[in-house]
PDB file of C-alpha atoms and ligand atoms in Angstrom:
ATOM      1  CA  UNK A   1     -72.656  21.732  -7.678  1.00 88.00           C
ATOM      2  CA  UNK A   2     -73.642  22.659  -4.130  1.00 94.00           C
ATOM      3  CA  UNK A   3     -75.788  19.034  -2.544  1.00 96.00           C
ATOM      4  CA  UNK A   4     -76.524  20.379   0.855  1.00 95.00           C
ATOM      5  CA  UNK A   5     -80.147  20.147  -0.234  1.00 95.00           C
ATOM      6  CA  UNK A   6     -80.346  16.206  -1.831  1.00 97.00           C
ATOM      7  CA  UNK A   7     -82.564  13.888  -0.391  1.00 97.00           C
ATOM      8  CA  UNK A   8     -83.289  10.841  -1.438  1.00 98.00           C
ATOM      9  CA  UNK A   9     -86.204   7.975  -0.714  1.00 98.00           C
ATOM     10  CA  UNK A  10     -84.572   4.518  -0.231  1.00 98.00           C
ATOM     11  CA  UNK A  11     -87.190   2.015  -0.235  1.00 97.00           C
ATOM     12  CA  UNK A  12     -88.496   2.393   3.336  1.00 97.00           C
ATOM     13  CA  UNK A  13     -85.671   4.897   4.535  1.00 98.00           C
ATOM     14  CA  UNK A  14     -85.795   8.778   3.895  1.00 98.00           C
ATOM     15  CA  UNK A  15     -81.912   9.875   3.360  1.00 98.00           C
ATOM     16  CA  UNK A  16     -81.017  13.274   4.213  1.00 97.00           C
ATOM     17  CA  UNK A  17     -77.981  15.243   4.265  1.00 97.00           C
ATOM     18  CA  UNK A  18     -75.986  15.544   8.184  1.00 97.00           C
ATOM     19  CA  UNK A  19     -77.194  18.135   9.686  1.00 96.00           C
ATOM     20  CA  UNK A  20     -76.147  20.003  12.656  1.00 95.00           C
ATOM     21  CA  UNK A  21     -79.003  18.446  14.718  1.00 96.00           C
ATOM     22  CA  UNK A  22     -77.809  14.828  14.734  1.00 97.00           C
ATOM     23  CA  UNK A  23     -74.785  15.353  16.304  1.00 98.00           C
ATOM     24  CA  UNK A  24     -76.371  13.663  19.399  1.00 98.00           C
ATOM     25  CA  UNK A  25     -77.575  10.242  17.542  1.00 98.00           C
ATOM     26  CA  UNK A  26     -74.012  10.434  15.387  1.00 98.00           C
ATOM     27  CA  UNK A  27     -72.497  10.422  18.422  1.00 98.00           C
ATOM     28  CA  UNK A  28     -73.966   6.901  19.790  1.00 98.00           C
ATOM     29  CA  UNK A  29     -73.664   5.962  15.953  1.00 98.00           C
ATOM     30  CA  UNK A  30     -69.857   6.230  15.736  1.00 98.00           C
ATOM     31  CA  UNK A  31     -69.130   5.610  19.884  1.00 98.00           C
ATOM     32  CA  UNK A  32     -70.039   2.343  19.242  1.00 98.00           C
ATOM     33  CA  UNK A  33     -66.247   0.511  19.126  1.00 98.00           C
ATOM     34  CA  UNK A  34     -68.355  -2.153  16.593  1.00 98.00           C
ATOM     35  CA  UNK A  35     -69.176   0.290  14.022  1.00 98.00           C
ATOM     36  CA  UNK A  36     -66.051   1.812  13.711  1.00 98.00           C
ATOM     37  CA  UNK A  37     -63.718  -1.138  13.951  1.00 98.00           C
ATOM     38  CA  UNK A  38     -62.760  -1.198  10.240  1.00 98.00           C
ATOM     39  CA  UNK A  39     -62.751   2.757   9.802  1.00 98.00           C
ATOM     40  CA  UNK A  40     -60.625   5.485  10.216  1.00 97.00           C
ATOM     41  CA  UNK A  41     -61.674   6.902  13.519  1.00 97.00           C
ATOM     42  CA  UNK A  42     -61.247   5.820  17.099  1.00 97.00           C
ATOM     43  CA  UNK A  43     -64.705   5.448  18.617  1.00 98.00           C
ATOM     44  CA  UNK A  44     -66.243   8.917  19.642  1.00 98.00           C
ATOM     45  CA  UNK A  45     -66.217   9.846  22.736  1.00 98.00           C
ATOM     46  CA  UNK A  46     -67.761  13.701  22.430  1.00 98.00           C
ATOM     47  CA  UNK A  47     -70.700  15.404  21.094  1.00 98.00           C
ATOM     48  CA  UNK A  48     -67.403  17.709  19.704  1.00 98.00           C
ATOM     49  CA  UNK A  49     -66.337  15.239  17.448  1.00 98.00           C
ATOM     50  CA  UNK A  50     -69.633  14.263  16.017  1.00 98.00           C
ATOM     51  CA  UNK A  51     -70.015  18.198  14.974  1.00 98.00           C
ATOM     52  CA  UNK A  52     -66.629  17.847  13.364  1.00 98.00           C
ATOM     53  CA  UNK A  53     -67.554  14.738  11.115  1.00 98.00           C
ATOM     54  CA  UNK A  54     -71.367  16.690  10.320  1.00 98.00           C
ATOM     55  CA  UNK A  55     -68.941  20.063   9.547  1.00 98.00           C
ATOM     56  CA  UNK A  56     -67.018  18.168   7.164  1.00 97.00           C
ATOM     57  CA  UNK A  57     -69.823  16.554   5.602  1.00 97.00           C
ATOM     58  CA  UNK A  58     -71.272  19.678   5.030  1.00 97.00           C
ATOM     59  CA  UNK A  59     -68.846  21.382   3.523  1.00 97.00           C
ATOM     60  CA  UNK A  60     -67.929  18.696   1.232  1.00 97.00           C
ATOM     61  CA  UNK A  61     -71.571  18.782   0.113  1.00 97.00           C
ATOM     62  CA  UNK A  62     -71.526  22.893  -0.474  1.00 97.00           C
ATOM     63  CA  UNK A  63     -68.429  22.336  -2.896  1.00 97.00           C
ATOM     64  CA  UNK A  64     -69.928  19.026  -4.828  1.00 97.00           C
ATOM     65  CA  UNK A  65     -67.096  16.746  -3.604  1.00 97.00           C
ATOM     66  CA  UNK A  66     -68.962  14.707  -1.805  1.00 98.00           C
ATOM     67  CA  UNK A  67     -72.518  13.484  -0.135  1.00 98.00           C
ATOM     68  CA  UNK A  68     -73.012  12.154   3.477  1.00 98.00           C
ATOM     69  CA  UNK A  69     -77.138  11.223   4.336  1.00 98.00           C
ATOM     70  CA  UNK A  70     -78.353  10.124   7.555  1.00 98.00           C
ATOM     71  CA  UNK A  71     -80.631   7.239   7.191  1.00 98.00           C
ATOM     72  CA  UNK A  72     -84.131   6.788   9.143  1.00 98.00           C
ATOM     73  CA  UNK A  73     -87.235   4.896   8.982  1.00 97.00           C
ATOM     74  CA  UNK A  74     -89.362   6.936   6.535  1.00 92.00           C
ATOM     75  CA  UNK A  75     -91.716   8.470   9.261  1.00 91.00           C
ATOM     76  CA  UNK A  76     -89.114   7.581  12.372  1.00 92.00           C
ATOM     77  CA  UNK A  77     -86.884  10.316  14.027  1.00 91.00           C
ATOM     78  CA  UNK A  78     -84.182   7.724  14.745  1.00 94.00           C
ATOM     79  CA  UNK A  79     -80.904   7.915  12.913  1.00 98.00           C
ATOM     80  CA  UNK A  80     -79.601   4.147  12.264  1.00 98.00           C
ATOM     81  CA  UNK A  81     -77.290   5.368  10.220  1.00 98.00           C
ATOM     82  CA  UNK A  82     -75.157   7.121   7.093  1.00 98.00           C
ATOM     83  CA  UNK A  83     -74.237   6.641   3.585  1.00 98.00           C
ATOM     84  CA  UNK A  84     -73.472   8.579   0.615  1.00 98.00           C
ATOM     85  CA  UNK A  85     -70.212   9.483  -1.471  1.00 98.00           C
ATOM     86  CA  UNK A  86     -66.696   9.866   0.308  1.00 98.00           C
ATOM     87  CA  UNK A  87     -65.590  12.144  -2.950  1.00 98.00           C
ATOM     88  CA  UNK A  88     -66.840  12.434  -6.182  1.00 98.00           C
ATOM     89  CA  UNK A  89     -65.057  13.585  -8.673  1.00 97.00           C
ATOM     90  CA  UNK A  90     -66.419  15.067 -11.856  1.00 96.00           C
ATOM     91  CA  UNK A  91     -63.382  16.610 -14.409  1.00 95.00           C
ATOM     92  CA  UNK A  92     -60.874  13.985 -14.823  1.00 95.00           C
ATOM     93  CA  UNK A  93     -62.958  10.756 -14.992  1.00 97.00           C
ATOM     94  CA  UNK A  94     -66.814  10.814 -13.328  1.00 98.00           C
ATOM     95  CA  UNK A  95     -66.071   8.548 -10.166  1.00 98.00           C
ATOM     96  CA  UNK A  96     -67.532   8.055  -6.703  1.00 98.00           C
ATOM     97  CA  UNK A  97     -66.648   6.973  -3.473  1.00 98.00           C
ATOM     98  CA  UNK A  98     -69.874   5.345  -1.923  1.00 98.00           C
ATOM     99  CA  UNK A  99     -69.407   4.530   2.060  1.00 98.00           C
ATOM    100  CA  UNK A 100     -72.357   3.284   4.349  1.00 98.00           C
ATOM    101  CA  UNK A 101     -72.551   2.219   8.186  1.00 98.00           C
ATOM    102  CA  UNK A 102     -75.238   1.198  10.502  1.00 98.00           C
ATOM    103  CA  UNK A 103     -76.271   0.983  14.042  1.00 98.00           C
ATOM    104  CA  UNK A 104     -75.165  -2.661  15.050  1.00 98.00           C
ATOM    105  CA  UNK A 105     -78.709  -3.663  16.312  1.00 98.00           C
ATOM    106  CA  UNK A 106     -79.596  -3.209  12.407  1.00 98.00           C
ATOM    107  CA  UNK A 107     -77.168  -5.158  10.828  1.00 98.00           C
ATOM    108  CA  UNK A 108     -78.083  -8.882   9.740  1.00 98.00           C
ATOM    109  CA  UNK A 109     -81.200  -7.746   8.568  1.00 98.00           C
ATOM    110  CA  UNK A 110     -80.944  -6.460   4.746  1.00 98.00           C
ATOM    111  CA  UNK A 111     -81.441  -2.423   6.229  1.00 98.00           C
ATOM    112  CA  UNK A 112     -78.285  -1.749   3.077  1.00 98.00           C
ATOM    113  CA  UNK A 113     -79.015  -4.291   0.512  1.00 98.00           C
ATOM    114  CA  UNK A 114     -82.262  -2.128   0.622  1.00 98.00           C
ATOM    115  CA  UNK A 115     -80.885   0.998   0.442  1.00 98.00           C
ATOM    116  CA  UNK A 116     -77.355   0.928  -1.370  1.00 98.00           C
ATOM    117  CA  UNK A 117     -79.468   0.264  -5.026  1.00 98.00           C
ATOM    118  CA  UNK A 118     -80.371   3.694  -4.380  1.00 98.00           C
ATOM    119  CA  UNK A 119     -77.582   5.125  -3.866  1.00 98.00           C
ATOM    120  CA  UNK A 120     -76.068   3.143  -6.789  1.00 98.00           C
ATOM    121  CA  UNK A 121     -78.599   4.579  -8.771  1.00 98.00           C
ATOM    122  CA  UNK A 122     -78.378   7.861  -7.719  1.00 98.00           C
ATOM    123  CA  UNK A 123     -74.669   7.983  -8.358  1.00 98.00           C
ATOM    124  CA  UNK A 124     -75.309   6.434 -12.197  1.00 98.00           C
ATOM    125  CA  UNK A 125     -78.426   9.118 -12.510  1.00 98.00           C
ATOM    126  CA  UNK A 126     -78.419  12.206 -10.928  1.00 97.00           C
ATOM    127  CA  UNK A 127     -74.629  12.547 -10.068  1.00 97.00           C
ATOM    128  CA  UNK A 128     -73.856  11.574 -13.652  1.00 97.00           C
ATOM    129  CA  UNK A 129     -71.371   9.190 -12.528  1.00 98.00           C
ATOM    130  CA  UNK A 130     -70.123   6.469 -14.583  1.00 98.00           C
ATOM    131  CA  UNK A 131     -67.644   4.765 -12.462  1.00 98.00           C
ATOM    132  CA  UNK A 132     -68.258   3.416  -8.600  1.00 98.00           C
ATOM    133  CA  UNK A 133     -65.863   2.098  -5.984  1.00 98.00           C
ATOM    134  CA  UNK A 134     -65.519   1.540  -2.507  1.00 98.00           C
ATOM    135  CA  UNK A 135     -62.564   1.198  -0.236  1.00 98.00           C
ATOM    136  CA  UNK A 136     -62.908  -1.620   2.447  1.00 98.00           C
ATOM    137  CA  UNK A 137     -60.065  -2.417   5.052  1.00 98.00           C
ATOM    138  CA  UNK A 138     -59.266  -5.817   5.220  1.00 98.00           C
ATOM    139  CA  UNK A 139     -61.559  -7.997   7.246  1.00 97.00           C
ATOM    140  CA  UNK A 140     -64.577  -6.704   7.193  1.00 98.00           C
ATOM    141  CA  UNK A 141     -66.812  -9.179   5.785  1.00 98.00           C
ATOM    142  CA  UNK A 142     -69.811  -7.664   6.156  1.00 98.00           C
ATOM    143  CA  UNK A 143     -68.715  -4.915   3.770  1.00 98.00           C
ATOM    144  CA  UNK A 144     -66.864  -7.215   0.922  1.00 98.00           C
ATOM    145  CA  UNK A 145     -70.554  -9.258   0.943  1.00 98.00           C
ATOM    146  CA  UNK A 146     -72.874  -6.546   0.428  1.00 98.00           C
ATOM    147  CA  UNK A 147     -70.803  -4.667  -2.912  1.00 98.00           C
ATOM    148  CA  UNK A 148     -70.095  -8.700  -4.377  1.00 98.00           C
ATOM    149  CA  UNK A 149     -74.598  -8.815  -3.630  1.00 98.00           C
ATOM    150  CA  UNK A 150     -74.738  -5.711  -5.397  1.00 98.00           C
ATOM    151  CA  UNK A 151     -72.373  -6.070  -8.659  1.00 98.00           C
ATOM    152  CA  UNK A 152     -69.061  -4.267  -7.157  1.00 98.00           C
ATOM    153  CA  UNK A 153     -66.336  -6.280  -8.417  1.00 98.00           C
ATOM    154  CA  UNK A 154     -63.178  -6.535  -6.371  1.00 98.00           C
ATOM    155  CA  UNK A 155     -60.417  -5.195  -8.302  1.00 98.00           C
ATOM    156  CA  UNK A 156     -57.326  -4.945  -6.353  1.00 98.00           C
ATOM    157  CA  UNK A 157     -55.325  -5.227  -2.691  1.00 98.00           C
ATOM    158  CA  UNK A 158     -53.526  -1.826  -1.750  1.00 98.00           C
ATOM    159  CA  UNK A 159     -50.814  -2.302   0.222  1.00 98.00           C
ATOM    160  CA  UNK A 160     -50.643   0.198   3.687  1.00 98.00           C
ATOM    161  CA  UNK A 161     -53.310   2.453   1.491  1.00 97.00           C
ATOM    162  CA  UNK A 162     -54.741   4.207   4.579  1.00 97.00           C
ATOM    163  CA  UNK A 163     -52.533   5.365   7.486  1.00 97.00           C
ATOM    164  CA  UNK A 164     -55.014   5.754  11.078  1.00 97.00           C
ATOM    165  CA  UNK A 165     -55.419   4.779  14.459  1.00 96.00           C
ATOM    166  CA  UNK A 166     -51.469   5.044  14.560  1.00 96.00           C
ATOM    167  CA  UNK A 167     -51.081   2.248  11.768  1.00 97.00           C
ATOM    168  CA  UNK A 168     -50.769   1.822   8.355  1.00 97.00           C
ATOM    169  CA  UNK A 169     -54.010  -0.728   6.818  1.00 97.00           C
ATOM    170  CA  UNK A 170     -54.126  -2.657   3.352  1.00 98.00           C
ATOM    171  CA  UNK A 171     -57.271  -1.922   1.956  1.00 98.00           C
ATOM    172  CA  UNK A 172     -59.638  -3.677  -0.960  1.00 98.00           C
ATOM    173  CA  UNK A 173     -60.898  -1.863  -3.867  1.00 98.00           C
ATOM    174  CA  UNK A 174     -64.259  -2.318  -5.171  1.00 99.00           C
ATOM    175  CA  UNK A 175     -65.517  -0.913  -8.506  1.00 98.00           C
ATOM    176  CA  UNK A 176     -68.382  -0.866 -10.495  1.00 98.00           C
ATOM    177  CA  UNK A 177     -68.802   0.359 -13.821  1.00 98.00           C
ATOM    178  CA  UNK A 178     -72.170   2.038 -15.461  1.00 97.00           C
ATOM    179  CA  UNK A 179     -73.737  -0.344 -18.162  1.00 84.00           C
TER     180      UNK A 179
HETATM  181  C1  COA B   1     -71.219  -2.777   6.246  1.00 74.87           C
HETATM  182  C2  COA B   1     -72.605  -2.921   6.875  1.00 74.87           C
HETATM  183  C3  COA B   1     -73.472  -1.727   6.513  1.00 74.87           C
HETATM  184  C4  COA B   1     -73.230  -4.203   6.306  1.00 74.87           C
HETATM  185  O1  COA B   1     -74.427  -4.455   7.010  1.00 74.87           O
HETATM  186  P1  COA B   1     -75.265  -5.814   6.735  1.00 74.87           P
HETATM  187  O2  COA B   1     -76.453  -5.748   7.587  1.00 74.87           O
HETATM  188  O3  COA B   1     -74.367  -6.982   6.832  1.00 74.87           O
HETATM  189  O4  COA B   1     -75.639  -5.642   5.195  1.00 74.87           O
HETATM  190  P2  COA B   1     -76.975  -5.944   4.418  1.00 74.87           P
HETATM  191  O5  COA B   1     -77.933  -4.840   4.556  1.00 74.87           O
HETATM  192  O6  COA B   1     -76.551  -6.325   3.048  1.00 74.87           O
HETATM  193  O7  COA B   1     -77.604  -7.198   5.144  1.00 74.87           O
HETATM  194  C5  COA B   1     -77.150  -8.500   4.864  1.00 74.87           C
HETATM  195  C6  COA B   1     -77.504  -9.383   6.022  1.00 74.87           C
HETATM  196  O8  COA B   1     -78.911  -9.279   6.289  1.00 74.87           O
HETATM  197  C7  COA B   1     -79.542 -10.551   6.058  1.00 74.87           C
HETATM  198  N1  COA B   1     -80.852 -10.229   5.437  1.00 74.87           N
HETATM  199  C8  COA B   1     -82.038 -10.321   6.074  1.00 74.87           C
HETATM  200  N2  COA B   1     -83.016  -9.898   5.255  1.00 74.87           N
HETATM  201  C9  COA B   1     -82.417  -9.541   4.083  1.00 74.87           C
HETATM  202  C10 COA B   1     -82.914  -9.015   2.868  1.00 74.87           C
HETATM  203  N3  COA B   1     -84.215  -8.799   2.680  1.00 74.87           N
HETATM  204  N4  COA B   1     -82.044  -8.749   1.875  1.00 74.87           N
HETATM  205  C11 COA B   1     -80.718  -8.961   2.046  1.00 74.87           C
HETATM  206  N5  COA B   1     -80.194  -9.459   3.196  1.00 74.87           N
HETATM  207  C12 COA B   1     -81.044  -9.742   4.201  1.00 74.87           C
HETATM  208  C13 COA B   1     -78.576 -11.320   5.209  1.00 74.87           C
HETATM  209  O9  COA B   1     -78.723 -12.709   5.383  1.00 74.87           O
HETATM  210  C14 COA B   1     -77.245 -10.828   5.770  1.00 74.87           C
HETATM  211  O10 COA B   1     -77.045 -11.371   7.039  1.00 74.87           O
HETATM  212  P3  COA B   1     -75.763 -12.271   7.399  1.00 74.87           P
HETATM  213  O11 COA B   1     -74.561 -11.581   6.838  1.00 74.87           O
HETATM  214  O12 COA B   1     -75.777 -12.344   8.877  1.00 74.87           O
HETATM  215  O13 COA B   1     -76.038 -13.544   6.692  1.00 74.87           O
HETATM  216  C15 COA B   1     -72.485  -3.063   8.423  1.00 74.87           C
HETATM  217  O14 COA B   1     -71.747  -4.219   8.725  1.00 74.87           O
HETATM  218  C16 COA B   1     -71.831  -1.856   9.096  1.00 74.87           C
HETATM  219  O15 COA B   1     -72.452  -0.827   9.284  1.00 74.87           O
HETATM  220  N6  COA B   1     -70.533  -1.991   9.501  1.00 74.87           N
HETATM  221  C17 COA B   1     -69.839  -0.920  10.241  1.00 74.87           C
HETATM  222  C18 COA B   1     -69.455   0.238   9.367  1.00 74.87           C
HETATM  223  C19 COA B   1     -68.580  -0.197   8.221  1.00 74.87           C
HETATM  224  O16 COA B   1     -67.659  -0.992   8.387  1.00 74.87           O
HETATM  225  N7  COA B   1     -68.870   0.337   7.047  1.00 74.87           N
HETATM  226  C20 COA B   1     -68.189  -0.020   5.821  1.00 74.87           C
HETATM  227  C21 COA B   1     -66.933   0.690   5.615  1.00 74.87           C
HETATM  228  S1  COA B   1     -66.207   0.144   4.056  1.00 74.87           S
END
């Protein structure tokens, strides 16, 4: 199942795959120590490293194992932002990975309670999925309040799950399971 060509209207924000061309506003996205605090990258420092991440989203879309969007304004040319599925996985058990970040100027302000229903429902509809979850490290707050807002239970503490930034980090898992 090749998504390189899934778009999807959010409410009022147009979600479309990476694409080579935001490699500049991914760049600010991601360089931004804030944003990527509880993630697994060190704060981007070249346009280089943007193209990797859009590379790697775009291949994972081509083979169906995953979905990255950027997220604008419907009308705007701004990127504020990116969600979609980490992996999805489609022969032993129907399961996604949904991840989402934002520009800090737009946090505080509802920009993914809006959206993530979308993507919820996307994941239930069109992917066919029938289980969700979402790995947060430990910490961040923000994260843990908008899946509990948007019926992600939290299921479990892995210990040293993720191994980055020279460190191994327990992480939370979320899940939420189709009606
Ligand atoms: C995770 C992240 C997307 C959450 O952003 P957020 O703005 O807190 O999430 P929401 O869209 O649910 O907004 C909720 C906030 O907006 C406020 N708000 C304003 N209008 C609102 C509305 N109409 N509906 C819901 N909330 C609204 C809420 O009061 C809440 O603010 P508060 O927490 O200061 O009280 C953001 O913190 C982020 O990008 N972090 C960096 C990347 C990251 O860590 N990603 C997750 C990896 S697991």
């Amino acid at each position: 199942m090749n998504l390189t060509r899934q778009t999807l209207q959010a409410g009022a924000y147009s979600l479309r795959p990476l694409a080579r061309g935001d490699a500049r506003d991914l760049l600010a996205l991601f360089g931004d120590p804030a944003v990527v605090q509880f993630m697994d990258i060190e704060p981007l420092t070249a346009i280089d490293q943007a193209r990797d991440i859009i590379d790697w989203a775009r291949e994972l879309a081509e083979r169906g194992d995953g979905l990255r969007w950027s997220i604008r304004r419907a009308g705007e040319g701004r990127l504020i932002g990116t969600c979609g599925f980490n992996t999805i996985e489609l022969e032993r058990g129907r399961r996604g990975e949904v991840a989402y970040d934002l520009a800090q100027a737009e946090w505080g302000r509802g920009v993914m309670s809006e959206i993530l229903p979308h993507v919820i429902a996307y994941g239930f509809g069109a992917l066919g999925l029938h289980r969700l979850e979402a790995m947060v490290t430990v910490g961040n707050g923000r994260s843990c309040a908008l899946l509990e807002r948007h019926g992600f239970q939290r299921e479990g503490l892995l210990r040293d799950h993720a191994w980055w930034k020279g460190r191994y980090w327990d992480q939370l898992i979320y899940g939420r399971v189709a009606d």
